Short mmCIF file of C-alpha atoms in Angstrom, two decimals:
data_model
loop_
_atom_site.label_atom_id
_atom_site.label_comp_id
_atom_site.label_asym_id
_atom_site.label_seq_id
_atom_site.Cartn_x
_atom_site.Cartn_y
_atom_site.Cartn_z
CA MET V 24 -10.24 -17.74 34.10
CA ARG V 25 -12.05 -19.71 31.39
CA SER V 26 -15.38 -17.99 32.05
CA THR V 27 -13.67 -14.60 32.12
CA LEU V 28 -12.05 -15.16 28.70
CA LYS V 29 -15.17 -16.76 27.16
CA PRO V 30 -16.36 -13.49 25.49
CA LEU V 31 -13.19 -13.47 23.39
CA GLY V 32 -14.39 -16.58 21.55
CA ALA V 33 -17.43 -14.69 20.25
CA LEU V 34 -15.21 -11.79 19.20
CA VAL V 35 -12.84 -14.05 17.24
CA ARG V 36 -15.79 -15.89 15.62
CA GLU V 37 -17.28 -12.55 14.53
CA VAL V 38 -13.98 -11.46 12.97
CA HIS V 39 -13.72 -14.81 11.16
CA SER V 40 -17.31 -14.58 9.94
CA SER V 41 -16.79 -11.04 8.66
CA MET V 42 -13.57 -11.91 6.86
CA THR V 43 -14.85 -15.09 5.23
CA SER V 44 -18.11 -13.53 4.00
CA VAL V 45 -16.42 -11.22 1.48
CA PRO V 46 -16.33 -12.22 -2.23
CA VAL V 47 -12.59 -13.05 -2.09
CA PRO V 48 -11.79 -14.03 1.50
CA PRO V 49 -8.25 -13.63 2.80
CA THR V 50 -5.97 -16.65 3.00
CA GLU V 51 -4.70 -15.52 6.41
CA ILE V 52 -6.31 -13.63 9.31
CA THR V 53 -4.48 -12.48 12.43
CA VAL V 54 -6.22 -11.00 15.47
CA THR V 55 -4.03 -9.34 18.11
CA PHE V 56 -5.31 -7.88 21.36
CA GLY V 57 -4.14 -7.05 24.85
CA ILE V 58 -6.00 -8.44 27.86
CA GLN V 59 -6.26 -6.85 31.26
CA LEU V 60 -7.98 -8.53 34.19
CA THR V 61 -8.93 -6.31 37.10
CA GLN V 62 -9.07 -7.48 40.72
CA ASP V 63 -12.77 -8.28 40.36
CA LEU V 64 -11.97 -10.34 37.20
CA GLN V 65 -13.52 -7.85 34.82
CA LEU V 66 -12.09 -8.38 31.34
CA GLY V 67 -10.63 -5.53 29.32
CA ILE V 68 -8.92 -5.53 25.95
CA VAL V 69 -6.12 -2.99 26.31
CA ASN V 70 -2.60 -2.08 25.30
CA GLY V 71 0.16 -0.95 27.64
CA ASN V 72 -1.43 2.48 28.06
CA ASN V 73 -4.77 1.05 29.26
CA GLN V 74 -6.41 1.98 25.97
CA ALA V 75 -8.59 -0.37 23.92
CA HIS V 76 -6.45 -2.40 21.57
CA LEU V 77 -7.59 -4.80 18.86
CA THR V 78 -5.75 -5.28 15.58
CA VAL V 79 -7.10 -7.41 12.74
CA THR V 80 -4.74 -8.15 9.86
CA ALA V 81 -5.80 -9.96 6.70
CA GLY V 82 -3.58 -11.27 3.91
CA TRP V 83 -4.32 -12.59 0.46
CA THR V 84 -2.15 -14.96 -1.54
CA PRO V 85 -2.67 -14.60 -5.29
CA PRO V 86 -3.77 -17.78 -7.03
CA PRO V 87 -1.10 -19.55 -9.08
CA THR V 88 -0.89 -18.55 -12.74
CA ALA V 89 -0.14 -20.71 -15.75
CA ALA V 90 3.46 -19.43 -15.67
CA ASP V 91 3.88 -20.84 -12.14
#
């Protein structure tokens, strides 16, 4: 199972690298995906309809102001 899921580590690292390389990086990053393993242990990222599914959500928290 570990070797089958290993490619996901590279995917998550790439998302992190992309998000943190922007001038104002987000304070929170969420990556959501569905995983399907076939009988021959081929990995697929899918949703319930067997379609590719990967959602990346980023959030920014404004810096505190003098009034805060």
